[in-house]
Coordinates of C-alpha atoms and ligand atoms in Angstrom, one line a residue:
M1 CA 6.3 24.4 38.8
F2 CA 2.6 24.2 39.5
F3 CA 1.9 26.5 36.6
V4 CA 4.0 24.2 34.3
A5 CA 2.2 21.2 35.6
V6 CA -1.2 22.8 34.8
L7 CA 0.1 23.7 31.3
L8 CA 1.3 20.2 30.7
M9 CA -2.0 18.7 32.0
G10 CA -3.8 21.1 29.7
A11 CA -1.7 19.8 26.8
A12 CA -2.4 16.3 27.9
G13 CA -6.1 17.2 27.8
L14 CA -5.8 18.3 24.2
F15 CA -4.2 15.0 23.3
G16 CA -7.1 13.2 25.1
L17 CA -6.3 9.5 25.6
A18 CA -2.8 10.0 24.4
A19 CA -1.6 10.9 27.9
D20 CA -0.8 7.5 29.2
T21 CA 0.8 8.6 32.4
I22 CA 1.2 11.9 34.1
T23 CA 3.4 11.4 37.2
H24 CA 3.7 14.1 39.7
K25 CA 6.8 14.3 41.8
E26 CA 7.9 17.0 44.0
N27 CA 9.4 19.3 41.4
K28 CA 8.8 17.3 38.2
V29 CA 6.1 16.5 35.8
I30 CA 6.7 13.5 33.5
Q31 CA 4.4 13.1 30.6
E32 CA 4.5 10.2 28.2
I33 CA 2.5 10.4 25.0
N34 CA 2.4 7.2 23.0
F35 CA 0.4 6.7 19.9
S36 CA 0.8 4.7 16.7
P37 CA 0.2 6.5 13.4
V38 CA -2.8 5.4 11.4
H39 CA -2.6 6.1 7.6
C40 CA -5.7 7.2 5.9
F41 CA -6.6 8.6 2.4
N42 CA -8.7 11.6 3.1
K43 CA -11.3 12.0 0.4
P44 CA -12.2 15.7 0.8
L45 CA -8.5 16.7 0.8
E46 CA -7.5 14.0 -1.7
K47 CA -4.3 13.2 0.2
L48 CA -2.7 10.9 2.7
V49 CA -3.3 12.0 6.3
I50 CA -1.7 10.3 9.3
R51 CA -3.8 10.3 12.4
P52 CA -3.0 9.0 16.0
D53 CA -4.5 5.6 16.7
F54 CA -6.9 6.9 19.3
I55 CA -8.6 8.9 16.5
G56 CA -8.1 6.5 13.7
C57 CA -9.4 6.9 10.1
I58 CA -12.7 8.8 10.1
I59 CA -15.6 6.8 8.8
G60 CA -17.2 8.4 5.7
E61 CA -14.3 10.7 5.2
D62 CA -11.2 8.5 5.2
L63 CA -10.2 5.3 3.5
P64 CA -7.8 3.3 5.7
L65 CA -4.5 2.1 4.1
G66 CA -4.0 -0.6 6.8
E67 CA -0.9 -0.7 9.0
S68 CA 0.8 -3.9 7.9
A69 CA 1.5 -5.9 4.7
I70 CA -1.8 -6.9 3.1
V71 CA -2.2 -10.6 2.6
E72 CA -4.7 -12.9 1.0
S73 CA -8.1 -13.0 2.8
T74 CA -10.0 -16.2 3.6
E75 CA -12.4 -15.7 0.7
R76 CA -11.7 -14.8 -2.9
P77 CA -12.6 -11.2 -3.5
K78 CA -14.5 -9.7 -6.5
D79 CA -12.5 -6.5 -6.7
L80 CA -9.3 -4.8 -5.7
H81 CA -8.6 -4.9 -1.9
P82 CA -10.0 -1.6 -0.5
Q83 CA -6.8 -0.9 1.4
V84 CA -4.8 -1.4 -1.8
L85 CA -7.1 1.0 -3.6
A86 CA -6.6 3.5 -0.7
R87 CA -2.8 3.1 -1.0
F88 CA -2.9 3.7 -4.7
L89 CA -5.2 6.8 -4.4
S90 CA -2.9 8.3 -1.8
A91 CA 0.2 7.7 -4.0
Q92 CA -1.7 8.9 -7.1
A93 CA -2.6 12.2 -5.3
A94 CA 1.0 12.8 -4.1
A95 CA 2.3 12.1 -7.6
K96 CA -0.2 14.5 -9.1
E97 CA 1.1 17.3 -6.9
V98 CA 4.5 17.0 -8.6
G99 CA 2.9 16.7 -12.1
I100 CA 3.1 13.0 -12.5
E101 CA 0.2 10.9 -13.8
M102 CA -0.5 7.4 -12.5
H103 CA -3.1 4.9 -13.6
I104 CA -4.0 1.4 -12.7
D105 CA -4.0 -0.4 -16.1
S106 CA -4.8 -3.7 -14.5
G107 CA -5.6 -4.5 -10.8
Y108 CA -8.1 -7.2 -9.9
R109 CA -8.6 -10.1 -12.3
T110 CA -10.7 -13.2 -12.1
I111 CA -8.9 -16.5 -11.8
E112 CA -10.3 -17.3 -15.3
T113 CA -8.8 -14.2 -16.8
Q114 CA -5.5 -14.8 -15.1
N115 CA -5.4 -18.4 -16.4
Y116 CA -6.3 -17.1 -19.9
L117 CA -3.4 -14.7 -19.7
F118 CA -1.1 -17.5 -18.6
Q119 CA -2.1 -19.7 -21.5
R120 CA -1.6 -16.8 -23.9
A121 CA 1.9 -16.2 -22.4
I122 CA 2.8 -19.9 -22.9
K123 CA 2.0 -19.4 -26.6
E124 CA 4.0 -16.2 -26.7
H125 CA 7.0 -17.5 -24.7
K126 CA 6.9 -21.1 -26.1
T127 CA 7.2 -22.9 -22.7
P128 CA 5.4 -22.7 -19.3
E129 CA 8.8 -22.3 -17.6
E130 CA 9.4 -19.1 -19.6
A131 CA 5.8 -17.9 -19.5
I132 CA 5.7 -18.0 -15.7
K133 CA 8.5 -15.5 -15.5
W134 CA 6.0 -13.0 -16.9
V135 CA 2.5 -14.2 -16.1
L136 CA 1.5 -16.4 -13.1
P137 CA -1.3 -18.9 -13.4
G138 CA -4.5 -18.0 -11.5
D139 CA -3.8 -19.9 -8.3
L140 CA -0.4 -18.2 -7.9
S141 CA -1.0 -14.7 -9.0
R142 CA -1.9 -12.0 -6.5
H143 CA -4.1 -10.2 -9.1
P144 CA -7.1 -12.5 -8.4
W145 CA -6.6 -11.7 -4.7
G146 CA -7.0 -8.0 -5.5
L147 CA -3.5 -7.5 -4.2
A148 CA -1.5 -6.5 -7.3
L149 CA -1.5 -3.4 -9.5
D150 CA -0.1 -3.0 -12.9
V151 CA 0.7 0.7 -13.0
N152 CA 1.1 2.8 -16.2
L153 CA 1.8 -0.3 -18.4
H154 CA -0.1 1.4 -21.2
H155 CA 0.9 4.9 -20.2
E156 CA 3.9 7.1 -19.6
K157 CA 6.4 5.0 -17.6
S158 CA 7.4 7.9 -15.3
G159 CA 4.3 7.2 -13.2
A160 CA 5.6 3.7 -12.3
S161 CA 9.1 5.1 -11.8
W162 CA 7.8 7.6 -9.3
L163 CA 5.8 4.9 -7.5
E164 CA 8.9 2.7 -7.3
A165 CA 10.8 5.5 -5.7
N166 CA 8.0 6.7 -3.4
G167 CA 5.6 3.8 -3.0
A168 CA 7.0 2.7 0.4
T169 CA 5.4 5.7 2.0
F170 CA 2.1 4.3 1.0
G171 CA 2.9 0.6 1.5
L172 CA 3.3 -0.2 -2.2
C173 CA 6.4 -2.0 -3.6
R174 CA 7.7 -2.9 -7.0
V175 CA 8.2 -6.7 -6.8
Y176 CA 10.1 -8.0 -9.9
E177 CA 13.2 -6.9 -11.8
N178 CA 11.6 -7.7 -15.1
E179 CA 8.2 -6.0 -14.5
W180 CA 8.6 -2.2 -13.8
W181 CA 4.8 -1.9 -13.8
H182 CA 3.8 -4.5 -11.1
F183 CA 3.3 -3.4 -7.5
E184 CA 2.0 -5.1 -4.4
P185 CA 1.2 -4.0 -0.8
L186 CA 4.2 -5.9 0.7
I187 CA 4.8 -3.6 3.6
A188 CA 3.1 -1.3 6.1
P189 CA 2.9 2.3 4.9
G190 CA 6.1 4.0 5.7
G191 CA 8.1 0.7 5.8
I192 CA 11.0 -0.5 3.7
C193 CA 10.4 -2.5 0.5
P194 CA 12.2 -5.8 0.2
P195 CA 14.8 -6.3 -2.6
L196 CA 13.4 -7.1 -6.0
L197 CA 12.9 -10.7 -7.1
P198 CA 14.3 -11.5 -10.5
D199 CA 10.9 -12.5 -12.0
A200 CA 7.5 -14.0 -11.1
S201 CA 8.8 -17.6 -11.2
Q202 CA 10.5 -16.8 -7.9
V203 CA 7.1 -16.3 -6.1
K204 CA 6.6 -18.4 -3.1
Ligands
ZN301 ZN1 1.0 -7.6 -12.5

């Protein structure tokens, strides 16, 4: 048993801080290893890597995806949220491996641009009530928060279909029944996307 204990302690050593407890009893060694996975886009490998939390994403090599739904920050951003970009890059790389092309056709927008698009939609759809099902005004849309992606709207639809089927792995979800191209970081990577909302007028 001593030899087994030494082996397990050696393994615990390899896991570093992961060995929370090693309890020695007369004839028994109990080892508990607890760690939470951390999702990172590894730039050299161009793929999602999952590391234990005691290592975390590696600065300069990895882009963190974040480990929860991504919500509005306290300040208005000037670009796409970096964790949303890391999620998309991870998904894009995985899609590429199976021969599927994915592009961000529209991500971050200024509030002014979003309001312009809303006004244009009112002209197109005749009423604000109808327009809001397709384009939200600047203060309601998550595009100006850098938290929404329109994927393959001007490209082959298969990229967005692939993301709808596989995006949860990367924390990206399709949101609306009437917009196959619109994705948001509604969940933690590896979570389960909520049911689709009928359209953008349902946004809270
Ligand atoms: Zn959108």
